[in-house]
Structures are given as structure tokens and as C-alpha cells.
């Protein structure tokens, strides 16, 4: 079921709910400049076996309001948008899965709104913490000295945004996915081209913008709150990750109290077919024992 919710004055967010309405809710939060359709249907279908799955378009993506040029916002506002989605759909608490920027937004929710989460799953993201990473030998590494983003991606992201015809724009997006996919799993260009073609049809145009890259990132450090959280947290380890390469996954698990790590073999910073089964299995194993809450926000049941 598709529905729009109001997140702020003159800001509406597109949402889609799939799976049994009485199943435990699971909210998917995508990365920067990515539509909710960046969560592949095949992966969503696997998650609906046990969950009422919700995906949505961030501001300035998909069918949600594109407004950054007129009304700039902060990255932390995007975290509040996730709460607005839950509120708009009448969900009191949900399992939340965040990828990339979505993983950072999920950390903000763990820190600031723990009462709204049943669990958190973090994929391909950096810790919002200044706690040093502790190696197996006991040496400590400041977060800023951990491995950086793949240089090929940085070069691609540094290029000016250009208005291209549809097929050229799809070429650009596929080239981007090729780098994000990493070098351990085969890259299916046709699969990602069709995914992006669906995003274009969903959005109604193929324009691009860099709103999330320009949004104010200040005020995101949550070192102390993450270190004392009680939200059950899973960190997905992707050995071919080019955006948050190892050991960022282990650092994240050290920064978030009680977090555990599950590796998805061959995974990078993309969601090709090969990872759907293992990733869904890891998420479902994490969420299954935590319980079921689908009560409306007013506290009534039924």
C-alpha cells in the first residue's frame, strides 16, 4: 500500500507498506540520494515473510518533496523524517534497518528515540562516535585514521552534476553501482540498470541533485548515547565494502553497546541478488527473538 505522510511544513514523503499488516513492523532507511526503491523487491519480499515492511523516499528523492534548493535542511532532519513516517503510519515501535546514510540516521534514532525501536540493523556505515577502534592486539586507532572511501568513488563523486539524456544517465548510475558493488561478487550491469530504470519510472524523471551531500552534517556525534543504548543492534559486515571498509564494521560494533557482527560473504556497498538471501536471513535471525509490537500510537490494541 502506498501512502504519503507529512514530515514538515510543505514536505511530504512517499511510503510503501508491504507484507502482513499484523506482523512486526520493519522500517527500511536507504542511503544518500537514494529512493526507497533502492531496497530491491526481491529482498523486501524475503523480509515480508515475518514483517510488515515499510520503505520510503527521503526528501529530494523519488516521489517525496524535492525542496532543498528553497528550504535547506540538516542531516538530522532526515532522521526526524523517519519518525514522521512511523507517526504517519501509526507505528509505535519498529525494527529499523539502515544502509549507508540510512545507517547513520538509524544510529541517530537509536540514540535519540530508543523508545521507537524494537531493534536496529546497520549496513555499510560509519559510527557516529569518537571512540577509538581497538585492534585485536589492544592498540587503539582514532576513527579518523581508519581506512577511507575508495579513491575511485571519491573521483566519481567529485565530478560536476550534469543533465544527461535518460540512457546516458542510466550509464552513469550503472558505473556508480559497479564501484559500489566491490570486487568480490560478479557485477550484473543489466540488473542494476533495470533497478535504476524502475526508480526513474517511480520518480517520474531522471534528474539528479546533490541535496544530501550539501545538507548540514553538524550535530551528529552520539558517542555517549550509543555507548549506553539498550537497543538490540546488528552490524552487517561487508568484506568488499568500498565506502565504509573494514574495520569500520568492527569499530561500529565497539561503539554501540551490545552490538554484534554478522558477515555477508562478498558483499560490498550494493544489494545484488547474491546477498539477498544471506542478508535477509541475518536480519530475520536478529529480529525474530525480540518480540512483536504493532500497537497504534494511541496505545490501543487491536
Short mmCIF file of C-alpha atoms in Angstrom, two decimals:
data_model
loop_
_atom_site.label_atom_id
_atom_site.label_comp_id
_atom_site.label_asym_id
_atom_site.label_seq_id
_atom_site.Cartn_x
_atom_site.Cartn_y
_atom_site.Cartn_z
CA UNK A 1 0.00 0.00 0.00
CA UNK A 2 1.35 3.42 -0.98
CA UNK A 3 0.71 6.48 1.14
CA UNK A 4 2.10 9.98 1.64
CA UNK A 5 2.89 11.31 5.11
CA UNK A 6 3.63 14.87 6.19
CA UNK A 7 7.11 15.24 7.66
CA UNK A 8 7.38 19.03 7.96
CA UNK A 9 5.62 22.10 6.57
CA UNK A 10 5.36 21.61 2.79
CA UNK A 11 7.30 18.32 2.96
CA UNK A 12 5.53 15.07 2.07
CA UNK A 13 7.18 11.68 1.99
CA UNK A 14 6.16 8.75 -0.19
CA UNK A 15 5.86 5.47 1.72
CA UNK A 16 5.04 1.91 0.77
CA UNK A 17 3.94 -0.82 3.17
CA UNK A 18 4.22 -4.49 2.22
CA UNK A 19 3.52 -7.76 3.97
CA UNK A 20 1.00 -8.77 6.66
CA UNK A 21 -0.45 -5.76 8.45
CA UNK A 22 -0.38 -7.59 11.80
CA UNK A 23 3.27 -8.65 11.55
CA UNK A 24 6.03 -6.80 13.45
CA UNK A 25 6.85 -3.60 11.53
CA UNK A 26 10.26 -3.19 9.91
CA UNK A 27 11.33 0.19 8.52
CA UNK A 28 13.97 0.32 5.77
CA UNK A 29 16.05 3.52 5.51
CA UNK A 30 18.09 3.93 2.32
CA UNK A 31 21.28 5.89 1.71
CA UNK A 32 22.01 9.36 0.38
CA UNK A 33 20.14 10.45 -2.75
CA UNK A 34 18.54 7.00 -2.91
CA UNK A 35 14.86 6.28 -3.38
CA UNK A 36 13.17 3.70 -1.20
CA UNK A 37 13.13 1.51 -4.30
CA UNK A 38 16.86 1.13 -3.73
CA UNK A 39 15.73 -1.71 -1.45
CA UNK A 40 15.22 -4.40 -4.12
CA UNK A 41 11.79 -6.02 -4.34
CA UNK A 42 13.36 -9.46 -4.01
CA UNK A 43 14.96 -8.56 -0.68
CA UNK A 44 11.78 -6.88 0.57
CA UNK A 45 9.75 -9.98 -0.34
CA UNK A 46 12.06 -12.14 1.79
CA UNK A 47 11.61 -9.79 4.75
CA UNK A 48 7.80 -9.79 4.42
CA UNK A 49 7.83 -13.47 5.38
CA UNK A 50 7.89 -12.25 9.00
CA UNK A 51 7.44 -8.48 8.86
CA UNK A 52 5.20 -5.65 7.79
CA UNK A 53 7.89 -3.90 5.76
CA UNK A 54 7.92 -0.14 5.18
CA UNK A 55 10.18 1.65 2.71
CA UNK A 56 10.05 5.33 1.83
CA UNK A 57 11.62 8.05 -0.28
CA UNK A 58 13.84 10.57 1.50
CA UNK A 59 13.29 14.24 0.77
CA UNK A 60 14.75 15.11 -2.63
CA UNK A 61 14.38 11.55 -3.90
CA UNK A 62 11.66 9.62 -5.68
CA UNK A 63 8.11 10.88 -5.18
CA UNK A 64 8.82 12.76 -1.96
CA UNK A 65 9.12 16.55 -1.89
CA UNK A 66 12.18 17.97 -3.63
CA UNK A 67 12.80 21.21 -1.78
CA UNK A 68 16.43 21.58 -0.67
CA UNK A 69 17.14 24.48 -3.03
CA UNK A 70 14.34 26.53 -1.47
CA UNK A 71 14.41 25.13 2.07
CA UNK A 72 17.80 23.65 3.07
CA UNK A 73 17.76 21.14 5.90
CA UNK A 74 20.16 19.25 8.13
CA UNK A 75 21.05 15.56 8.01
CA UNK A 76 19.47 15.25 11.46
CA UNK A 77 16.18 16.40 9.90
CA UNK A 78 16.26 13.26 7.75
CA UNK A 79 16.31 11.19 10.95
CA UNK A 80 13.24 13.05 12.15
CA UNK A 81 11.63 12.20 8.82
CA UNK A 82 11.89 8.51 9.73
CA UNK A 83 9.99 9.24 12.95
CA UNK A 84 7.42 11.13 10.88
CA UNK A 85 6.96 8.03 8.71
CA UNK A 86 6.31 5.89 11.78
CA UNK A 87 3.94 8.51 13.19
CA UNK A 88 2.12 8.92 9.89
CA UNK A 89 1.57 5.18 9.61
CA UNK A 90 0.57 4.77 13.25
CA UNK A 91 3.55 2.61 14.20
CA UNK A 92 4.65 2.91 17.81
CA UNK A 93 7.84 0.85 17.55
CA UNK A 94 9.63 -0.84 14.67
CA UNK A 95 12.68 -2.83 13.73
CA UNK A 96 14.82 -0.42 11.71
CA UNK A 97 17.34 -1.33 9.02
CA UNK A 98 19.56 1.44 7.68
CA UNK A 99 22.12 1.37 4.88
CA UNK A 100 24.91 3.90 4.29
CA UNK A 101 23.50 7.33 5.24
CA UNK A 102 20.46 5.35 6.36
CA UNK A 103 22.75 3.57 8.83
CA UNK A 104 23.79 6.93 10.26
CA UNK A 105 20.15 8.00 10.53
CA UNK A 106 19.40 4.72 12.30
CA UNK A 107 22.16 5.46 14.81
CA UNK A 108 20.57 8.86 15.46
CA UNK A 109 17.28 7.08 16.14
CA UNK A 110 18.95 4.55 18.44
CA UNK A 111 20.49 7.45 20.38
CA UNK A 112 17.60 9.93 20.37
CA UNK A 113 14.45 7.80 20.08
CA UNK A 114 15.22 4.38 21.59
CA UNK A 115 11.59 4.02 22.64
CA UNK A 116 10.59 3.84 18.96
CA UNK A 117 12.91 0.95 18.04
CA UNK A 118 12.48 -2.76 18.57
CA UNK A 119 15.93 -3.35 17.05
CA UNK A 120 18.48 -1.76 14.71
CA UNK A 121 20.45 -3.21 11.82
CA UNK A 122 23.34 -1.14 10.41
CA UNK A 123 24.75 -1.73 6.93
CA UNK A 124 27.67 -0.02 5.17
CA UNK A 125 28.01 2.91 7.53
CA UNK A 126 30.37 4.74 9.88
CA UNK A 127 30.00 5.05 13.65
CA UNK A 128 28.67 8.35 14.96
CA UNK A 129 31.20 8.05 17.73
CA UNK A 130 34.65 9.34 18.63
CA UNK A 131 35.55 6.13 20.49
CA UNK A 132 38.83 4.74 19.10
CA UNK A 133 38.81 1.39 17.36
CA UNK A 134 40.58 -1.26 19.43
CA UNK A 135 42.50 -3.84 17.41
CA UNK A 136 42.84 -7.47 18.48
CA UNK A 137 46.30 -6.70 19.84
CA UNK A 138 44.90 -3.95 22.05
CA UNK A 139 46.20 -0.97 20.07
CA UNK A 140 43.74 1.88 19.64
CA UNK A 141 43.11 3.74 16.39
CA UNK A 142 41.25 7.09 16.19
CA UNK A 143 38.23 6.91 13.85
CA UNK A 144 39.77 9.49 11.50
CA UNK A 145 42.72 7.15 10.91
CA UNK A 146 40.60 4.20 9.78
CA UNK A 147 40.57 3.37 6.04
CA UNK A 148 38.82 5.91 3.86
CA UNK A 149 36.41 5.73 0.94
CA UNK A 150 37.70 4.07 -2.25
CA UNK A 151 39.54 6.70 -4.30
CA UNK A 152 37.65 5.73 -7.45
CA UNK A 153 34.37 6.62 -5.77
CA UNK A 154 35.73 9.92 -4.50
CA UNK A 155 36.81 10.81 -8.03
CA UNK A 156 33.37 9.93 -9.40
CA UNK A 157 31.57 11.91 -6.70
CA UNK A 158 33.78 14.94 -7.36
CA UNK A 159 32.56 15.27 -10.92
CA UNK A 160 30.03 18.07 -11.56
CA UNK A 161 26.38 17.05 -11.73
CA UNK A 162 25.35 17.05 -15.38
CA UNK A 163 21.97 16.90 -17.07
CA UNK A 164 22.11 13.83 -19.31
CA UNK A 165 19.60 12.08 -21.51
CA UNK A 166 17.96 9.03 -19.94
CA UNK A 167 20.24 6.33 -21.35
CA UNK A 168 23.40 8.31 -20.56
CA UNK A 169 22.13 8.90 -17.03
CA UNK A 170 21.45 5.16 -16.64
CA UNK A 171 25.01 4.51 -17.88
CA UNK A 172 26.31 6.84 -15.16
CA UNK A 173 24.28 5.16 -12.44
CA UNK A 174 25.34 1.68 -13.51
CA UNK A 175 29.01 2.75 -13.48
CA UNK A 176 28.44 4.02 -9.94
CA UNK A 177 26.88 0.72 -8.87
CA UNK A 178 29.81 -1.15 -10.41
CA UNK A 179 32.18 0.60 -7.99
CA UNK A 180 29.81 0.24 -5.05
CA UNK A 181 29.40 -3.48 -5.70
CA UNK A 182 33.03 -4.15 -4.77
CA UNK A 183 35.31 -6.68 -6.39
CA UNK A 184 34.30 -9.99 -4.81
CA UNK A 185 30.89 -10.69 -6.34
CA UNK A 186 30.13 -10.64 -10.09
CA UNK A 187 28.57 -7.41 -11.26
CA UNK A 188 25.28 -7.72 -13.16
CA UNK A 189 25.00 -4.47 -15.11
CA UNK A 190 21.60 -5.39 -16.55
CA UNK A 191 20.18 -5.99 -13.07
CA UNK A 192 21.26 -2.57 -11.78
CA UNK A 193 20.19 -0.83 -14.98
CA UNK A 194 16.68 -2.24 -14.58
CA UNK A 195 16.66 -1.27 -10.89
CA UNK A 196 17.52 2.32 -11.84
CA UNK A 197 15.01 2.31 -14.71
CA UNK A 198 12.33 1.38 -12.15
CA UNK A 199 13.49 4.23 -9.91
CA UNK A 200 13.19 6.65 -12.84
CA UNK A 201 9.67 5.42 -13.65
CA UNK A 202 8.74 5.72 -9.98
CA UNK A 203 10.18 9.23 -9.69
CA UNK A 204 8.74 10.47 -12.98
CA UNK A 205 12.03 11.93 -14.20
CA UNK A 206 15.76 11.17 -14.18
CA UNK A 207 17.03 14.47 -12.77
CA UNK A 208 19.75 14.21 -10.14
CA UNK A 209 20.78 16.50 -7.33
CA UNK A 210 23.28 16.56 -4.51
CA UNK A 211 20.99 17.78 -1.74
CA UNK A 212 22.09 15.20 0.82
CA UNK A 213 25.75 15.93 0.11
CA UNK A 214 25.09 19.63 0.73
CA UNK A 215 22.89 19.20 3.81
CA UNK A 216 24.39 20.38 7.11
CA UNK A 217 26.05 17.36 8.82
CA UNK A 218 26.67 19.06 12.15
CA UNK A 219 25.40 17.77 15.46
CA UNK A 220 25.61 14.05 14.65
CA UNK A 221 28.07 12.82 17.29
CA UNK A 222 26.26 10.36 19.57
CA UNK A 223 29.26 8.77 21.33
CA UNK A 224 27.83 8.65 24.84
CA UNK A 225 24.30 7.60 23.95
CA UNK A 226 25.41 4.82 21.63
CA UNK A 227 27.75 3.52 24.33
CA UNK A 228 24.88 3.02 26.77
CA UNK A 229 22.00 2.05 24.48
CA UNK A 230 19.79 -0.96 25.19
CA UNK A 231 18.50 -1.22 21.59
CA UNK A 232 19.47 -4.67 20.19
CA UNK A 233 21.81 -3.84 17.31
CA UNK A 234 23.20 -5.89 14.45
CA UNK A 235 26.15 -4.68 12.37
CA UNK A 236 26.38 -6.20 8.90
CA UNK A 237 29.99 -6.75 7.89
CA UNK A 238 30.68 -6.45 4.15
CA UNK A 239 34.23 -7.57 3.28
CA UNK A 240 34.22 -5.80 -0.12
CA UNK A 241 32.78 -2.56 1.27
CA UNK A 242 34.28 0.48 -0.57
CA UNK A 243 32.54 3.27 1.39
CA UNK A 244 33.00 2.07 4.97
CA UNK A 245 35.70 -0.58 4.52
CA UNK A 246 36.76 -2.92 7.31
CA UNK A 247 37.38 -2.40 10.15
CA UNK A 248 34.64 0.26 10.23
CA UNK A 249 32.18 -2.57 10.87
CA UNK A 250 34.10 -3.70 13.96
CA UNK A 251 34.54 -0.12 15.12
CA UNK A 252 30.80 0.39 14.82
CA UNK A 253 30.15 -2.74 16.88
CA UNK A 254 32.53 -1.47 19.55
CA UNK A 255 30.86 1.95 19.61
CA UNK A 256 27.28 0.66 20.00
CA UNK A 257 26.69 -1.10 23.30
CA UNK A 258 25.90 -4.78 22.90
CA UNK A 259 26.11 -4.78 19.09
CA UNK A 260 27.03 -7.99 17.32
CA UNK A 261 28.51 -8.51 13.87
CA UNK A 262 27.41 -10.82 11.06
CA UNK A 263 29.44 -11.03 7.83
CA UNK A 264 27.74 -11.37 4.44
CA UNK A 265 30.35 -13.05 2.19
CA UNK A 266 31.44 -10.99 -0.80
CA UNK A 267 29.15 -8.06 -0.03
CA UNK A 268 30.14 -4.51 -0.93
CA UNK A 269 28.06 -1.34 -0.76
CA UNK A 270 25.31 -2.65 -3.01
CA UNK A 271 22.46 -5.15 -2.86
CA UNK A 272 22.92 -7.58 -5.78
CA UNK A 273 20.92 -10.79 -5.96
CA UNK A 274 23.72 -12.80 -4.37
CA UNK A 275 23.32 -11.06 -0.99
CA UNK A 276 19.52 -11.02 -0.74
CA UNK A 277 19.18 -14.44 0.87
CA UNK A 278 22.07 -14.19 3.34
CA UNK A 279 21.21 -10.60 4.27
CA UNK A 280 17.52 -11.33 4.81
CA UNK A 281 18.42 -14.38 6.88
CA UNK A 282 20.74 -12.31 9.08
CA UNK A 283 18.11 -9.60 9.61
CA UNK A 284 15.34 -12.10 10.36
CA UNK A 285 17.54 -14.01 12.80
CA UNK A 286 18.23 -10.72 14.56
CA UNK A 287 14.62 -9.55 14.74
CA UNK A 288 12.82 -12.84 15.42
CA UNK A 289 13.50 -13.22 19.17
CA UNK A 290 12.90 -9.56 20.04
CA UNK A 291 9.14 -9.70 20.07
CA UNK A 292 6.13 -8.26 18.36
CA UNK A 293 4.80 -4.74 18.74
CA UNK A 294 2.25 -3.37 16.28
CA UNK A 295 0.13 -1.27 18.60
CA UNK A 296 -1.11 2.14 17.37
CA UNK A 297 0.47 5.28 18.77
CA UNK A 298 -2.57 5.98 20.94
CA UNK A 299 -1.80 2.79 22.91
CA UNK A 300 -4.98 0.96 21.93
CA UNK A 301 -4.68 -2.62 20.77
CA UNK A 302 -6.48 -4.43 18.04
#
